[in-house]
C-alpha atoms as a printed R data frame, in Angstrom:
    type eleno elety resid chain resno      x       y      z
1   ATOM     1    CA   MET     A     1 59.028 -28.365 32.056
2   ATOM     2    CA   SER     A     2 56.359 -30.353 33.952
3   ATOM     3    CA   ALA     A     3 52.773 -29.926 31.903
4   ATOM     4    CA   SER     A     4 51.101 -29.103 35.040
5   ATOM     5    CA   THR     A     5 51.812 -27.202 38.438
6   ATOM     6    CA   SER     A     6 50.085 -26.482 41.781
7   ATOM     7    CA   GLY     A     7 50.806 -23.372 41.124
8   ATOM     8    CA   SER     A     8 47.562 -20.192 40.126
9   ATOM     9    CA   LEU     A     9 50.479 -18.254 37.457
10  ATOM    10    CA   THR     A    10 50.303 -21.573 35.410
11  ATOM    11    CA   GLY     A    11 49.586 -20.545 31.788
12  ATOM    12    CA   LEU     A    12 51.328 -17.085 32.250
13  ATOM    13    CA   ARG     A    13 54.562 -16.509 30.105
14  ATOM    14    CA   VAL     A    14 57.336 -14.500 31.707
15  ATOM    15    CA   VAL     A    15 60.106 -13.240 29.817
16  ATOM    16    CA   GLU     A    16 63.351 -12.183 32.113
17  ATOM    17    CA   ILE     A    17 65.947 -10.403 30.660
18  ATOM    18    CA   SER     A    18 67.851 -10.429 33.899
19  ATOM    19    CA   THR     A    19 71.242 -10.896 35.183
20  ATOM    20    CA   SER     A    20 72.492 -11.190 39.100
21  ATOM    21    CA   VAL     A    21 70.415 -11.820 41.837
22  ATOM    22    CA   ALA     A    22 67.210  -9.181 41.907
23  ATOM    23    CA   GLY     A    23 65.108  -9.686 38.283
24  ATOM    24    CA   PRO     A    24 66.927 -13.688 38.432
25  ATOM    25    CA   PHE     A    25 64.961 -14.056 41.553
26  ATOM    26    CA   VAL     A    26 61.358 -12.055 40.006
27  ATOM    27    CA   GLY     A    27 61.570 -14.737 37.592
28  ATOM    28    CA   GLN     A    28 62.308 -17.632 40.129
29  ATOM    29    CA   ILE     A    29 59.608 -17.108 42.155
30  ATOM    30    CA   LEU     A    30 56.769 -16.165 39.389
31  ATOM    31    CA   GLY     A    31 58.181 -19.672 38.476
32  ATOM    32    CA   ASP     A    32 57.605 -21.499 41.906
33  ATOM    33    CA   LEU     A    33 53.912 -19.713 40.973
34  ATOM    34    CA   GLY     A    34 53.429 -22.162 37.833
35  ATOM    35    CA   ALA     A    35 54.296 -19.677 35.531
36  ATOM    36    CA   GLU     A    36 56.462 -20.514 32.122
37  ATOM    37    CA   VAL     A    37 59.566 -18.333 32.507
38  ATOM    38    CA   ILE     A    38 61.631 -17.938 29.666
39  ATOM    39    CA   LYS     A    39 65.111 -16.584 30.584
40  ATOM    40    CA   VAL     A    40 66.582 -14.152 27.759
41  ATOM    41    CA   GLU     A    41 70.923 -14.383 28.064
42  ATOM    42    CA   ARG     A    42 73.747 -12.988 26.033
43  ATOM    43    CA   ILE     A    43 75.649 -15.332 24.369
44  ATOM    44    CA   GLY     A    44 78.336 -17.372 25.039
45  ATOM    45    CA   SER     A    45 78.376 -15.577 28.631
46  ATOM    46    CA   GLY     A    46 74.563 -15.401 29.941
47  ATOM    47    CA   ASP     A    47 74.027 -14.464 33.283
48  ATOM    48    CA   ASP     A    48 76.367 -12.629 35.002
49  ATOM    49    CA   THR     A    49 76.062 -15.307 38.241
50  ATOM    50    CA   ARG     A    50 77.136 -18.087 36.152
51  ATOM    51    CA   ALA     A    51 80.506 -16.783 37.145
52  ATOM    52    CA   TRP     A    52 80.404 -16.416 40.377
53  ATOM    53    CA   ALA     A    53 82.313 -18.974 42.051
54  ATOM    54    CA   PRO     A    54 83.495 -20.180 44.602
55  ATOM    55    CA   PRO     A    55 81.165 -21.477 46.258
56  ATOM    56    CA   ASP     A    56 80.160 -23.840 43.762
57  ATOM    57    CA   TRP     A    57 78.096 -27.136 43.336
58  ATOM    58    CA   ASP     A    58 80.129 -29.401 41.199
59  ATOM    59    CA   GLY     A    59 81.405 -26.599 39.148
60  ATOM    60    CA   LYS     A    60 78.119 -24.601 38.956
61  ATOM    61    CA   SER     A    61 77.665 -21.300 41.032
62  ATOM    62    CA   ILE     A    62 75.690 -21.554 43.787
63  ATOM    63    CA   ALA     A    63 74.670 -18.052 43.214
64  ATOM    64    CA   PHE     A    64 72.775 -19.083 39.845
65  ATOM    65    CA   LEU     A    65 72.088 -21.913 40.933
66  ATOM    66    CA   HIS     A    66 69.494 -20.720 44.061
67  ATOM    67    CA   LEU     A    67 67.973 -18.244 41.895
68  ATOM    68    CA   ASN     A    68 67.014 -19.867 38.437
69  ATOM    69    CA   ARG     A    69 65.162 -22.613 38.985
70  ATOM    70    CA   ASN     A    70 61.515 -23.074 37.025
71  ATOM    71    CA   LYS     A    71 62.762 -21.595 33.921
72  ATOM    72    CA   ARG     A    72 64.028 -21.910 30.260
73  ATOM    73    CA   SER     A    73 66.878 -20.511 28.768
74  ATOM    74    CA   ILE     A    74 68.268 -19.126 25.319
75  ATOM    75    CA   GLU     A    75 70.509 -17.194 24.037
76  ATOM    76    CA   LEU     A    76 69.883 -14.382 22.469
77  ATOM    77    CA   ASP     A    77 71.410 -11.001 20.315
78  ATOM    78    CA   TYR     A    78 68.493  -8.976 20.488
79  ATOM    79    CA   LYS     A    79 70.939  -5.998 19.678
80  ATOM    80    CA   HIS     A    80 70.951  -8.033 16.030
81  ATOM    81    CA   PRO     A    81 68.068  -6.645 13.843
82  ATOM    82    CA   ARG     A    82 66.614 -10.595 13.597
83  ATOM    83    CA   GLY     A    83 67.549 -10.748 17.286
84  ATOM    84    CA   LYS     A    84 65.041  -7.905 18.472
85  ATOM    85    CA   GLU     A    85 62.746  -9.695 15.568
86  ATOM    86    CA   ILE     A    86 62.689 -12.419 18.081
87  ATOM    87    CA   LEU     A    87 62.404 -10.617 21.286
88  ATOM    88    CA   THR     A    88 59.923  -8.932 20.042
89  ATOM    89    CA   GLU     A    89 57.722 -11.949 18.823
90  ATOM    90    CA   LEU     A    90 58.454 -13.602 23.110
91  ATOM    91    CA   ILE     A    91 57.275 -10.129 24.452
92  ATOM    92    CA   VAL     A    92 53.777 -10.114 21.936
93  ATOM    93    CA   GLY     A    93 53.391 -13.373 23.561
94  ATOM    94    CA   ALA     A    94 54.138 -12.613 26.828
95  ATOM    95    CA   ASP     A    95 52.294 -11.696 30.092
96  ATOM    96    CA   VAL     A    96 54.667 -10.151 32.111
97  ATOM    97    CA   LEU     A    97 58.007  -8.946 30.859
98  ATOM    98    CA   VAL     A    98 60.839  -8.223 34.293
99  ATOM    99    CA   GLN     A    99 64.424  -6.883 33.588
100 ATOM   100    CA   ASN     A   100 66.953  -5.525 35.467
101 ATOM   101    CA   LEU     A   101 69.503  -4.117 33.100
102 ATOM   102    CA   ARG     A   102 71.127  -0.527 33.659
103 ATOM   103    CA   PRO     A   103 69.153   1.358 33.646
104 ATOM   104    CA   GLY     A   104 68.423   2.648 30.112
105 ATOM   105    CA   ALA     A   105 70.213  -0.010 28.604
106 ATOM   106    CA   LEU     A   106 66.449  -1.755 26.754
107 ATOM   107    CA   ALA     A   107 65.595   1.067 26.055
108 ATOM   108    CA   LYS     A   108 68.466   1.657 24.163
109 ATOM   109    CA   ALA     A   109 68.126  -1.826 22.210
110 ATOM   110    CA   GLY     A   110 64.677  -0.382 20.471
111 ATOM   111    CA   PHE     A   111 62.500  -1.398 24.335
112 ATOM   112    CA   THR     A   112 61.064   1.977 25.392
113 ATOM   113    CA   PRO     A   113 58.180   1.141 27.482
114 ATOM   114    CA   GLU     A   114 56.488   3.131 25.140
115 ATOM   115    CA   VAL     A   115 57.162   0.749 22.227
116 ATOM   116    CA   LEU     A   116 56.365  -2.645 25.154
117 ATOM   117    CA   ARG     A   117 52.730  -1.105 25.548
118 ATOM   118    CA   GLU     A   118 52.206  -0.656 21.671
119 ATOM   119    CA   VAL     A   119 53.525  -4.302 20.889
120 ATOM   120    CA   ASN     A   120 51.345  -5.632 23.129
121 ATOM   121    CA   PRO     A   121 49.123  -3.737 25.236
122 ATOM   122    CA   ARG     A   122 48.336  -6.500 28.226
123 ATOM   123    CA   LEU     A   123 51.891  -6.699 28.950
124 ATOM   124    CA   VAL     A   124 53.291  -6.642 32.791
125 ATOM   125    CA   TYR     A   125 56.111  -4.518 32.307
126 ATOM   126    CA   CYS     A   126 58.035  -4.695 35.385
127 ATOM   127    CA   ASP     A   127 61.069  -2.477 35.559
128 ATOM   128    CA   MET     A   128 63.790  -2.724 38.186
129 ATOM   129    CA   THR     A   129 66.642   0.433 39.084
130 ATOM   130    CA   GLY     A   130 69.032   0.872 41.529
131 ATOM   131    CA   PHE     A   131 68.005   4.744 42.620
132 ATOM   132    CA   GLY     A   132 64.263   4.597 40.889
133 ATOM   133    CA   ARG     A   133 62.274   6.195 38.880
134 ATOM   134    CA   THR     A   134 63.505   9.877 38.725
135 ATOM   135    CA   GLY     A   135 66.183  11.697 40.305
136 ATOM   136    CA   PRO     A   136 69.785  12.565 39.838
137 ATOM   137    CA   LYS     A   137 70.671   9.099 40.401
138 ATOM   138    CA   ALA     A   138 67.689   7.440 38.503
139 ATOM   139    CA   GLU     A   139 70.666   6.502 35.701
140 ATOM   140    CA   ASP     A   140 73.400   5.056 38.259
141 ATOM   141    CA   PRO     A   141 74.114   1.525 38.415
142 ATOM   142    CA   ALA     A   142 73.308  -0.219 42.097
143 ATOM   143    CA   TYR     A   143 74.756  -3.012 43.906
144 ATOM   144    CA   ASP     A   144 73.065  -4.111 47.177
145 ATOM   145    CA   PRO     A   145 76.056  -3.358 48.948
146 ATOM   146    CA   LEU     A   146 76.799   0.222 47.810
147 ATOM   147    CA   LEU     A   147 72.749   0.761 48.651
148 ATOM   148    CA   GLN     A   148 72.971  -0.534 51.886
149 ATOM   149    CA   ALA     A   149 75.820   2.017 52.380
150 ATOM   150    CA   TYR     A   150 74.071   4.799 50.361
151 ATOM   151    CA   THR     A   151 71.086   4.308 53.092
152 ATOM   152    CA   GLY     A   152 72.584   3.745 56.242
153 ATOM   153    CA   ILE     A   153 72.280   0.351 56.696
154 ATOM   154    CA   ILE     A   154 75.800   0.136 56.612
155 ATOM   155    CA   ASP     A   155 76.645   2.732 59.233
156 ATOM   156    CA   MET     A   156 73.692   0.898 61.430
157 ATOM   157    CA   MET     A   157 76.447  -2.083 61.625
158 ATOM   158    CA   SER     A   158 79.264  -0.123 62.681
159 ATOM   159    CA   THR     A   159 80.806  -1.116 66.116
160 ATOM   160    CA   GLY     A   160 82.949   1.700 65.764
161 ATOM   161    CA   ASP     A   161 85.908  -1.027 65.865
162 ATOM   162    CA   GLY     A   162 87.543  -1.693 62.210
163 ATOM   163    CA   PRO     A   163 85.998  -0.890 58.978
164 ATOM   164    CA   PRO     A   164 82.323  -0.539 58.785
165 ATOM   165    CA   ARG     A   165 80.800  -4.246 57.836
166 ATOM   166    CA   ARG     A   166 77.008  -4.641 55.641
167 ATOM   167    CA   VAL     A   167 74.832  -7.490 55.539
168 ATOM   168    CA   PRO     A   168 76.024 -10.338 54.456
169 ATOM   169    CA   LEU     A   169 73.188 -11.321 52.353
170 ATOM   170    CA   SER     A   170 71.762 -10.271 49.461
171 ATOM   171    CA   VAL     A   171 68.961  -7.984 51.791
172 ATOM   172    CA   LEU     A   172 67.493  -5.386 49.122
173 ATOM   173    CA   ASP     A   173 68.101  -7.457 46.371
174 ATOM   174    CA   LYS     A   174 65.820  -9.540 47.291
175 ATOM   175    CA   GLY     A   175 63.265  -7.416 48.925
176 ATOM   176    CA   THR     A   176 63.347  -5.856 45.957
177 ATOM   177    CA   ALA     A   177 62.232  -8.671 43.864
178 ATOM   178    CA   MET     A   178 59.429  -9.798 46.690
179 ATOM   179    CA   TRP     A   179 58.304  -6.195 46.191
180 ATOM   180    CA   ALA     A   180 58.416  -6.815 42.411
181 ATOM   181    CA   VAL     A   181 56.031  -9.812 42.610
182 ATOM   182    CA   ILE     A   182 53.493  -8.118 44.831
183 ATOM   183    CA   GLY     A   183 53.589  -5.260 41.644
184 ATOM   184    CA   ILE     A   184 52.820  -8.062 39.363
185 ATOM   185    CA   LEU     A   185 50.776  -9.902 40.806
186 ATOM   186    CA   ASP     A   186 48.834  -6.333 41.438
187 ATOM   187    CA   ALA     A   187 49.477  -5.612 38.149
188 ATOM   188    CA   LEU     A   188 47.683  -8.682 36.637
189 ATOM   189    CA   ARG     A   189 44.643  -8.007 38.853
190 ATOM   190    CA   ARG     A   190 44.320  -5.258 37.389
191 ATOM   191    CA   ARG     A   191 44.237  -6.633 34.128
192 ATOM   192    CA   ASP     A   192 42.045  -9.107 34.978
193 ATOM   193    CA   ARG     A   193 39.609  -6.438 35.685
194 ATOM   194    CA   THR     A   194 40.556  -3.558 32.757
195 ATOM   195    CA   GLY     A   195 42.350  -6.134 29.959
196 ATOM   196    CA   GLU     A   196 45.757  -3.070 30.486
197 ATOM   197    CA   GLY     A   197 48.860  -4.134 31.197
198 ATOM   198    CA   SER     A   198 50.868  -1.914 33.837
199 ATOM   199    CA   HIS     A   199 54.394  -0.931 33.951
200 ATOM   200    CA   VAL     A   200 55.617  -2.088 37.151
201 ATOM   201    CA   GLY     A   201 58.816   0.031 39.046
202 ATOM   202    CA   VAL     A   202 60.767  -1.007 41.980
203 ATOM   203    CA   SER     A   203 64.264  -0.235 43.414
204 ATOM   204    CA   LEU     A   204 66.699  -1.270 45.421
205 ATOM   205    CA   LEU     A   205 66.630   1.881 47.360
206 ATOM   206    CA   GLU     A   206 62.669   2.340 47.810
207 ATOM   207    CA   THR     A   207 63.053  -1.280 49.338
208 ATOM   208    CA   ALA     A   208 66.149  -0.027 51.732
209 ATOM   209    CA   ILE     A   209 64.469   3.280 52.805
210 ATOM   210    CA   THR     A   210 61.148   1.141 53.234
211 ATOM   211    CA   TRP     A   211 63.653  -1.513 55.569
212 ATOM   212    CA   VAL     A   212 64.886   1.515 57.374
213 ATOM   213    CA   HIS     A   213 61.323   2.747 57.857
214 ATOM   214    CA   ALA     A   214 61.549   2.908 61.510
215 ATOM   215    CA   ASN     A   215 64.619   4.930 61.476
216 ATOM   216    CA   VAL     A   216 63.167   6.901 59.111
217 ATOM   217    CA   MET     A   217 60.456   8.081 61.352
218 ATOM   218    CA   GLY     A   218 62.748   8.703 64.081
219 ATOM   219    CA   ALA     A   219 65.164  10.999 61.864
220 ATOM   220    CA   LEU     A   220 61.674  12.953 61.108
221 ATOM   221    CA   ALA     A   221 60.903  12.871 64.732
222 ATOM   222    CA   GLY     A   222 64.094  14.839 65.087
223 ATOM   223    CA   ASN     A   223 65.786  11.919 67.126
224 ATOM   224    CA   GLY     A   224 69.680  11.403 66.543
225 ATOM   225    CA   LYS     A   225 71.630   8.712 64.996
226 ATOM   226    CA   PRO     A   226 70.495   5.304 66.123
227 ATOM   227    CA   ARG     A   227 72.875   3.608 68.435
228 ATOM   228    CA   ASN     A   228 74.681   0.150 67.479
229 ATOM   229    CA   LEU     A   229 73.288  -2.410 69.874
230 ATOM   230    CA   GLY     A   230 75.097  -5.642 68.140
231 ATOM   231    CA   SER     A   231 72.262  -7.772 68.506
232 ATOM   232    CA   GLY     A   232 70.357  -6.205 70.908
233 ATOM   233    CA   HIS     A   233 66.741  -4.265 70.983
234 ATOM   234    CA   ALA     A   234 66.625  -0.525 71.263
235 ATOM   235    CA   GLY     A   235 63.229  -1.008 73.080
236 ATOM   236    CA   VAL     A   236 63.837  -4.150 75.331
237 ATOM   237    CA   VAL     A   237 66.671  -5.682 77.813
238 ATOM   238    CA   PRO     A   238 67.950  -7.641 78.164
239 ATOM   239    CA   TYR     A   239 67.650  -9.240 74.535
240 ATOM   240    CA   GLY     A   240 70.149 -10.350 71.911
241 ATOM   241    CA   ALA     A   241 73.248 -12.888 72.122
242 ATOM   242    CA   PHE     A   242 74.484 -13.878 75.589
243 ATOM   243    CA   PRO     A   243 77.711 -16.439 76.680
244 ATOM   244    CA   THR     A   244 77.721 -19.494 77.358
245 ATOM   245    CA   SER     A   245 80.505 -21.705 78.851
246 ATOM   246    CA   ASP     A   246 80.599 -22.821 75.320
247 ATOM   247    CA   GLY     A   247 78.832 -20.579 72.964
248 ATOM   248    CA   TRP     A   248 76.532 -18.754 72.682
249 ATOM   249    CA   ILE     A   249 72.726 -18.285 73.123
250 ATOM   250    CA   PHE     A   250 70.239 -16.162 71.909
251 ATOM   251    CA   LEU     A   251 67.717 -14.600 74.343
252 ATOM   252    CA   SER     A   252 64.257 -12.835 73.782
253 ATOM   253    CA   ALA     A   253 62.761 -11.396 77.429
254 ATOM   254    CA   GLY     A   254 60.420  -9.675 75.360
255 ATOM   255    CA   ASN     A   255 58.260  -8.906 78.612
256 ATOM   256    CA   GLN     A   256 58.194  -8.179 82.142
257 ATOM   257    CA   THR     A   257 56.644 -11.978 82.790
258 ATOM   258    CA   LEU     A   258 59.622 -13.332 80.674
259 ATOM   259    CA   TRP     A   259 61.982 -11.717 82.396
260 ATOM   260    CA   LEU     A   260 60.919 -12.730 85.408
261 ATOM   261    CA   ARG     A   261 60.831 -16.335 84.618
262 ATOM   262    CA   PHE     A   262 64.534 -16.287 83.652
263 ATOM   263    CA   CYS     A   263 65.497 -15.028 86.598
264 ATOM   264    CA   ARG     A   264 64.182 -17.874 87.838
265 ATOM   265    CA   ALA     A   265 64.916 -20.532 85.632
266 ATOM   266    CA   THR     A   266 68.569 -19.551 85.849
267 ATOM   267    CA   GLY     A   267 68.193 -19.085 90.014
268 ATOM   268    CA   ALA     A   268 69.624 -15.269 89.414
269 ATOM   269    CA   GLU     A   269 66.174 -13.884 91.224
270 ATOM   270    CA   GLU     A   270 68.645 -11.780 92.940
271 ATOM   271    CA   LEU     A   271 68.314  -9.740 89.555
272 ATOM   272    CA   THR     A   272 64.918  -9.019 90.228
273 ATOM   273    CA   THR     A   273 65.537  -7.171 92.764
274 ATOM   274    CA   ARG     A   274 68.682  -4.797 92.286
275 ATOM   275    CA   ASP     A   275 68.630  -1.421 91.521
276 ATOM   276    CA   GLY     A   276 67.315  -0.283 88.082
277 ATOM   277    CA   PHE     A   277 66.516  -3.250 87.098
278 ATOM   278    CA   GLY     A   278 63.057  -3.625 87.941
279 ATOM   279    CA   SER     A   279 61.523  -3.099 84.677
280 ATOM   280    CA   ASN     A   280 62.129  -2.742 81.385
281 ATOM   281    CA   PRO     A   281 62.650   1.066 81.279
282 ATOM   282    CA   GLU     A   282 65.012   1.177 84.315
283 ATOM   283    CA   ARG     A   283 66.786  -1.545 82.070
284 ATOM   284    CA   ALA     A   284 66.681  -0.293 78.826
285 ATOM   285    CA   ALA     A   285 68.143   2.830 80.854
286 ATOM   286    CA   ASN     A   286 70.718   0.196 82.821
287 ATOM   287    CA   ARG     A   287 71.767  -1.523 79.528
288 ATOM   288    CA   ALA     A   288 75.272  -2.551 80.148
289 ATOM   289    CA   GLU     A   289 75.093  -3.421 83.240
290 ATOM   290    CA   VAL     A   290 71.850  -5.517 82.558
291 ATOM   291    CA   GLU     A   291 73.706  -7.210 79.735
292 ATOM   292    CA   ARG     A   292 76.698  -7.835 82.342
293 ATOM   293    CA   ALA     A   293 74.895  -9.144 84.880
294 ATOM   294    CA   VAL     A   294 72.784 -11.804 82.642
295 ATOM   295    CA   GLY     A   295 76.323 -11.930 81.021
296 ATOM   296    CA   GLU     A   296 77.493 -13.897 84.039
297 ATOM   297    CA   VAL     A   297 74.746 -15.782 84.700
298 ATOM   298    CA   THR     A   298 74.473 -17.181 81.177
299 ATOM   299    CA   ARG     A   299 77.916 -18.030 81.794
300 ATOM   300    CA   GLY     A   300 77.561 -20.346 84.454
301 ATOM   301    CA   PHE     A   301 75.958 -23.059 82.320
302 ATOM   302    CA   THR     A   302 76.260 -25.228 78.892
303 ATOM   303    CA   THR     A   303 74.239 -23.906 75.837
304 ATOM   304    CA   GLU     A   304 72.808 -27.018 75.873
305 ATOM   305    CA   LYS     A   305 71.739 -27.014 79.203
306 ATOM   306    CA   LEU     A   306 70.734 -23.401 79.264
307 ATOM   307    CA   LEU     A   307 68.181 -23.970 76.502
308 ATOM   308    CA   HIS     A   308 66.805 -26.930 78.227
309 ATOM   309    CA   VAL     A   309 66.098 -24.629 81.200
310 ATOM   310    CA   LEU     A   310 64.628 -21.988 79.670
311 ATOM   311    CA   ALA     A   311 62.578 -23.944 77.133
312 ATOM   312    CA   GLU     A   312 61.605 -25.360 80.261
313 ATOM   313    CA   ALA     A   313 60.262 -21.719 82.042
314 ATOM   314    CA   GLY     A   314 59.370 -20.991 78.487
315 ATOM   315    CA   VAL     A   315 61.489 -18.369 77.621
316 ATOM   316    CA   PRO     A   316 62.190 -17.513 74.109
317 ATOM   317    CA   CYS     A   317 65.798 -18.318 73.191
318 ATOM   318    CA   SER     A   318 67.900 -20.117 70.869
319 ATOM   319    CA   PRO     A   319 71.221 -21.442 69.894
320 ATOM   320    CA   VAL     A   320 73.336 -19.071 67.868
321 ATOM   321    CA   ASN     A   321 73.661 -21.583 64.780
322 ATOM   322    CA   SER     A   322 76.012 -21.668 61.853
323 ATOM   323    CA   VAL     A   323 74.173 -22.487 58.812
324 ATOM   324    CA   PRO     A   324 75.289 -26.133 58.115
325 ATOM   325    CA   ASP     A   325 74.074 -26.722 61.683
326 ATOM   326    CA   MET     A   326 70.437 -24.976 60.487
327 ATOM   327    CA   VAL     A   327 70.660 -27.344 57.663
328 ATOM   328    CA   ARG     A   328 70.518 -30.430 59.695
329 ATOM   329    CA   ASP     A   329 68.360 -28.595 62.216
330 ATOM   330    CA   GLU     A   330 65.204 -31.245 63.370
331 ATOM   331    CA   GLN     A   331 62.842 -28.207 63.101
332 ATOM   332    CA   VAL     A   332 63.810 -27.804 59.035
333 ATOM   333    CA   LYS     A   333 64.048 -30.928 58.380
334 ATOM   334    CA   ALA     A   334 60.528 -31.754 59.286
335 ATOM   335    CA   LEU     A   335 59.152 -28.228 57.360
336 ATOM   336    CA   GLY     A   336 60.470 -30.102 53.762
337 ATOM   337    CA   LEU     A   337 62.013 -26.933 53.226
338 ATOM   338    CA   VAL     A   338 64.952 -27.757 51.611
339 ATOM   339    CA   GLU     A   339 63.641 -30.508 48.342
340 ATOM   340    CA   PRO     A   340 66.080 -32.781 46.064
341 ATOM   341    CA   MET     A   341 65.786 -32.055 42.623
342 ATOM   342    CA   GLU     A   342 67.388 -34.048 39.642
343 ATOM   343    CA   HIS     A   343 70.242 -31.885 38.136
344 ATOM   344    CA   PRO     A   344 71.296 -33.105 35.140
345 ATOM   345    CA   ALA     A   345 75.292 -32.061 35.569
346 ATOM   346    CA   VAL     A   346 75.543 -31.399 40.182
347 ATOM   347    CA   LYS     A   347 74.603 -34.788 42.185
348 ATOM   348    CA   ASP     A   348 72.525 -35.144 45.256
349 ATOM   349    CA   PHE     A   349 70.829 -31.729 44.145
350 ATOM   350    CA   ALA     A   350 68.333 -30.211 46.130
351 ATOM   351    CA   VAL     A   351 66.713 -26.483 46.930
352 ATOM   352    CA   VAL     A   352 65.045 -24.537 49.275
353 ATOM   353    CA   ASN     A   353 61.203 -23.956 48.131
354 ATOM   354    CA   LEU     A   354 59.379 -21.116 48.429
355 ATOM   355    CA   PRO     A   355 58.602 -20.082 51.900
356 ATOM   356    CA   ILE     A   356 54.975 -20.069 50.968
357 ATOM   357    CA   THR     A   357 52.175 -23.733 51.626
358 ATOM   358    CA   ILE     A   358 48.916 -24.113 50.073
359 ATOM   359    CA   ASP     A   359 46.927 -26.436 51.657
360 ATOM   360    CA   GLY     A   360 50.415 -27.333 53.547
361 ATOM   361    CA   ASP     A   361 52.179 -27.880 50.442
362 ATOM   362    CA   TYR     A   362 55.084 -25.859 48.785
363 ATOM   363    CA   PRO     A   363 54.491 -24.973 45.402
364 ATOM   364    CA   ASP     A   364 55.323 -27.701 42.482
365 ATOM   365    CA   HIS     A   365 59.280 -27.551 40.757
366 ATOM   366    CA   GLN     A   366 58.517 -27.586 36.640
367 ATOM   367    CA   CYS     A   367 62.366 -27.826 36.107
368 ATOM   368    CA   PRO     A   368 66.115 -27.495 37.687
369 ATOM   369    CA   PRO     A   369 68.172 -23.896 36.646
370 ATOM   370    CA   PRO     A   370 68.766 -24.522 32.743
371 ATOM   371    CA   GLU     A   371 72.160 -25.200 31.386
372 ATOM   372    CA   LEU     A   372 73.306 -21.429 29.496
373 ATOM   373    CA   GLY     A   373 71.174 -21.453 25.855
374 ATOM   374    CA   ALA     A   374 69.641 -25.139 27.112
375 ATOM   375    CA   ASP     A   375 66.362 -24.396 25.861
376 ATOM   376    CA   THR     A   376 67.172 -22.354 22.326
377 ATOM   377    CA   ASP     A   377 65.728 -24.347 20.279
378 ATOM   378    CA   ALA     A   378 62.576 -25.079 22.408
379 ATOM   379    CA   VAL     A   379 61.410 -21.423 22.468
380 ATOM   380    CA   LEU     A   380 62.591 -20.517 18.989
381 ATOM   381    CA   GLU     A   381 60.023 -23.169 17.373
382 ATOM   382    CA   LEU     A   382 57.665 -22.382 19.864
383 ATOM   383    CA   LEU     A   383 57.427 -18.858 18.073
384 ATOM   384    CA   GLY     A   384 57.261 -21.050 14.712
385 ATOM   385    CA   VAL     A   385 61.274 -20.662 13.487
386 ATOM   386    CA   PRO     A   386 61.499 -23.984 11.753
387 ATOM   387    CA   GLU     A   387 64.986 -26.112 12.343
388 ATOM   388    CA   PRO     A   388 66.988 -24.572  8.985
389 ATOM   389    CA   GLU     A   389 66.355 -21.263 10.430
390 ATOM   390    CA   ARG     A   390 67.253 -22.287 13.927
391 ATOM   391    CA   ASP     A   391 70.668 -23.307 12.307
392 ATOM   392    CA   ALA     A   392 71.073 -19.708 10.220
393 ATOM   393    CA   LEU     A   393 70.416 -17.749 12.868
394 ATOM   394    CA   ARG     A   394 73.147 -20.074 15.300
395 ATOM   395    CA   ALA     A   395 75.663 -19.630 12.741
396 ATOM   396    CA   GLU     A   396 75.268 -16.093 12.205
397 ATOM   397    CA   GLY     A   397 75.444 -15.671 16.008
398 ATOM   398    CA   VAL     A   398 72.060 -14.526 16.427
399 ATOM   399    CA   VAL     A   399 71.116 -17.060 18.916
400 ATOM   400    CA   GLY     A   400 73.414 -19.762 20.677
401 ATOM   401    CA   GLY     A   401 72.842 -22.881 22.583
402 ATOM   402    CA   GLY     A   402 73.131 -26.387 21.130
403 ATOM   403    CA   ARG     A   403 70.581 -28.658 19.222
404 ATOM   404    CA   ALA     A   404 68.154 -29.460 21.163
């Protein structure tokens, strides 16, 4: 690992006992910000995402690769008495502990919040769950799509045509990770003031309810279930994806001026005087008719031509890109958000930077995603475990990983 990074968390140690998406994403963000992150993994298999393939990159799971840079990996059986001692030593020297195991699993292994506070009163302990800290489902396991279903997100996606569809991204896992990092940073500031650590709690359920906040308030106000508008917007028309002669374009006429610009730029001035099209409230009331008329206009252009015409008129618009289109996009390239990184087993490896710049620069990186147990010896040496004992621990199955 690099001796120095630009991150403000340089000098802090994080122990991450997590798998899948939410917990590893927390560790990666903290590592991006400069923290030393030690990832504790199951012997032999490690983080579940190591086996989530396809897709893969030179045989390595992309699910793991995109969530685990800037970490050291130790294979450790902390249910073994000596393994428990090693994990305790790691926690004693840590500033932050992050875990997203099944509710109660870490406590069952002897690491309750009370024990953690006793062994390290300055520890910031981040506990990530599916359904939150209390209630009838507090002990239930959870995954992102399950909580999308539970909180109405999948229902919001329904078009009534075919089976329900989820948002095909880990929006709740990664959102929960972001809240976790915010909570951890707040707890570290509190520790600066009080000298004491805190127990930070986040859950996928609470994140999901936060994302549907406006709809929650609508329900409280007595409104019914929100209509599915596809790519549209409840309060703005036209707003959404419209067909061209060779594809699709996303149009955002967010105010009356932009609506008028759209009509003039496309030669559709007639729409400005059509009954029911005059103001945004009128257009919202006649949504289907307006969207049909706008679609007839946009179909008269190729995507490239319409993008040019609307850009010249100052109307916000975008092609409906695929992800490969986006990766090749000149704006994305100009930002340098995708950055090459050397990896011992992946040719031409690259990562997506933390989407934050400080004085114009993305945070420095410390190392690529680690091979399983690659740093076991280095971490044990950090704890003062001599080489003969490290070999004995490996022989007993307390730790895994090859010799450093």
